[in-house]
Amino acid sequence: MKKNIQLLKKCKLFEGLTDEQIQTVIEYLSPKLKDYAKGEFLFTAGTQLKSIGIVIRGNVQIIKEDISGNSLILANIQPGDMFGEGFVYSGEAVTVSAQAAQSTTVMLISGNSITSACASPYGGILTANLLSTFARKNIFLTVRIEHLTKRTLADKIMSYLNDCALKTQSNTFKIPFNRQEMADYLAADRSALSSVLSKLKKDGYIDFQKNKFTVK
């Protein structure tokens, strides 16, 4: 676990802790590492989660599927990011699925062990970090709703890309999605997305090469 300390420092759960403090907390939490092959599901809708996950290597996508089997990407979880905590602590069965977008390693931490650790010397920091995580994810969902409520697909695309530019503080940036994933994220048909992207590029609003975009 020691080799993962630097990555865990990026995780919101351990924000504000030193390397030594993180090591102490990790030993107390007794997490497990689990590998997933590309395309393998970590969990599916209806599952009762007992552990939160932290991506150590690879990429995990949180997916919502409708009754027809169509999927919508709700989140793209990168190394150092945490997921599943809302369902773990609510006690509700998950309403989404999690799938490895590539060969992935996840650190699984029991929700009960985190609760117990909150009574440890670093418990105040862990508690504050958990609350901060819930708040930030609520903001993320609010922003995504803002994209999806735009009237046209062009408006949705520009809303998303402008948000990316603001977050990176640069007009040129890379997005974490390929075209199909971007279409799923924006609840759009892939061919329609590609058509609108081409038109926005032709009209001079954006430029792009694969997943690298420039907002003009």
Short mmCIF file of N, CA, C and O in Angstrom, two decimals, residues 31 38 51 53 59 65-66 72 77 83 91 102 111 115-116 118 131 153 171 173 185 187-188 190 194 201:
data_model
loop_
_atom_site.label_atom_id
_atom_site.label_comp_id
_atom_site.label_asym_id
_atom_site.label_seq_id
_atom_site.Cartn_x
_atom_site.Cartn_y
_atom_site.Cartn_z
N PRO A 31 -7.73 -1.61 3.71
CA PRO A 31 -8.38 -1.71 2.41
C PRO A 31 -7.89 -2.92 1.61
O PRO A 31 -6.87 -3.53 1.93
N LYS A 38 -10.86 -4.67 -18.70
CA LYS A 38 -11.62 -3.70 -19.49
C LYS A 38 -13.01 -4.24 -19.79
O LYS A 38 -13.16 -5.38 -20.24
N SER A 51 -18.70 -1.13 0.47
CA SER A 51 -17.38 -0.49 0.44
C SER A 51 -17.36 0.63 -0.59
O SER A 51 -18.01 0.55 -1.63
N GLY A 53 -15.02 2.91 -3.26
CA GLY A 53 -13.89 2.58 -4.11
C GLY A 53 -13.03 3.80 -4.41
O GLY A 53 -13.55 4.93 -4.49
N ASN A 59 -9.50 3.45 -15.20
CA ASN A 59 -10.62 4.37 -15.34
C ASN A 59 -11.93 3.64 -15.13
O ASN A 59 -12.11 2.54 -15.64
N GLU A 65 -28.46 2.91 -17.13
CA GLU A 65 -29.08 2.24 -18.26
C GLU A 65 -30.59 2.32 -18.16
O GLU A 65 -31.16 2.18 -17.07
N ASP A 66 -31.26 2.55 -19.32
CA ASP A 66 -32.72 2.57 -19.30
C ASP A 66 -33.26 1.18 -19.63
O ASP A 66 -32.50 0.25 -19.88
N LEU A 72 -26.11 5.81 -20.37
CA LEU A 72 -25.76 7.23 -20.23
C LEU A 72 -24.63 7.33 -19.21
O LEU A 72 -24.76 6.82 -18.09
N ILE A 77 -14.53 8.24 -13.60
CA ILE A 77 -13.71 8.22 -12.38
C ILE A 77 -12.25 7.94 -12.72
O ILE A 77 -11.92 6.87 -13.24
N PHE A 83 -15.51 6.82 -5.30
CA PHE A 83 -16.88 6.65 -5.77
C PHE A 83 -17.64 5.66 -4.88
O PHE A 83 -17.04 4.86 -4.16
N GLY A 91 -27.36 3.55 2.55
CA GLY A 91 -27.94 2.23 2.75
C GLY A 91 -28.86 1.81 1.63
O GLY A 91 -29.45 0.72 1.66
N GLN A 102 -11.04 0.52 -18.91
CA GLN A 102 -9.78 -0.09 -19.31
C GLN A 102 -9.33 -0.97 -18.15
O GLN A 102 -10.01 -1.07 -17.15
N GLY A 111 -17.18 0.71 4.41
CA GLY A 111 -17.82 1.89 4.98
C GLY A 111 -17.76 1.87 6.49
O GLY A 111 -17.58 2.92 7.14
N THR A 115 -16.16 4.68 9.12
CA THR A 115 -16.94 5.22 10.23
C THR A 115 -16.17 5.07 11.54
O THR A 115 -16.12 6.00 12.36
N SER A 116 -15.55 3.90 11.72
CA SER A 116 -14.75 3.67 12.93
C SER A 116 -13.54 4.58 12.97
O SER A 116 -13.17 5.10 14.02
N CYS A 118 -13.31 7.47 11.89
CA CYS A 118 -13.71 8.85 12.19
C CYS A 118 -13.58 9.15 13.68
O CYS A 118 -13.62 10.32 14.09
N LEU A 131 -17.79 15.00 4.09
CA LEU A 131 -18.84 15.99 3.88
C LEU A 131 -18.52 16.87 2.67
O LEU A 131 -19.42 17.21 1.88
N LEU A 153 -28.76 20.63 -28.93
CA LEU A 153 -27.53 19.86 -28.72
C LEU A 153 -26.31 20.76 -28.82
O LEU A 153 -25.34 20.59 -28.07
N ASN A 171 -8.43 27.91 -22.84
CA ASN A 171 -9.35 27.69 -23.95
C ASN A 171 -9.05 26.39 -24.69
O ASN A 171 -9.87 25.93 -25.49
N PHE A 173 -7.97 22.37 -24.11
CA PHE A 173 -7.98 21.35 -23.06
C PHE A 173 -8.35 19.99 -23.66
O PHE A 173 -8.79 19.90 -24.81
N TYR A 185 -22.75 11.10 -22.29
CA TYR A 185 -22.73 12.08 -21.21
C TYR A 185 -23.75 13.19 -21.46
O TYR A 185 -24.40 13.68 -20.52
N ALA A 187 -26.40 12.85 -23.32
CA ALA A 187 -27.69 12.24 -23.66
C ALA A 187 -28.04 12.50 -25.13
O ALA A 187 -29.16 12.91 -25.47
N ALA A 188 -27.08 12.26 -26.01
CA ALA A 188 -27.27 12.53 -27.43
C ALA A 188 -26.90 11.31 -28.27
O ALA A 188 -26.19 10.41 -27.82
N ARG A 190 -24.76 9.57 -31.14
CA ARG A 190 -23.36 9.82 -31.53
C ARG A 190 -23.27 10.52 -32.88
O ARG A 190 -22.47 11.46 -33.05
N SER A 194 -21.57 14.16 -33.61
CA SER A 194 -20.48 14.39 -34.56
C SER A 194 -20.86 15.45 -35.58
O SER A 194 -20.03 16.30 -35.95
N LYS A 201 -17.37 23.57 -35.50
CA LYS A 201 -16.00 23.80 -35.96
C LYS A 201 -15.99 24.63 -37.24
O LYS A 201 -15.21 25.58 -37.37
#
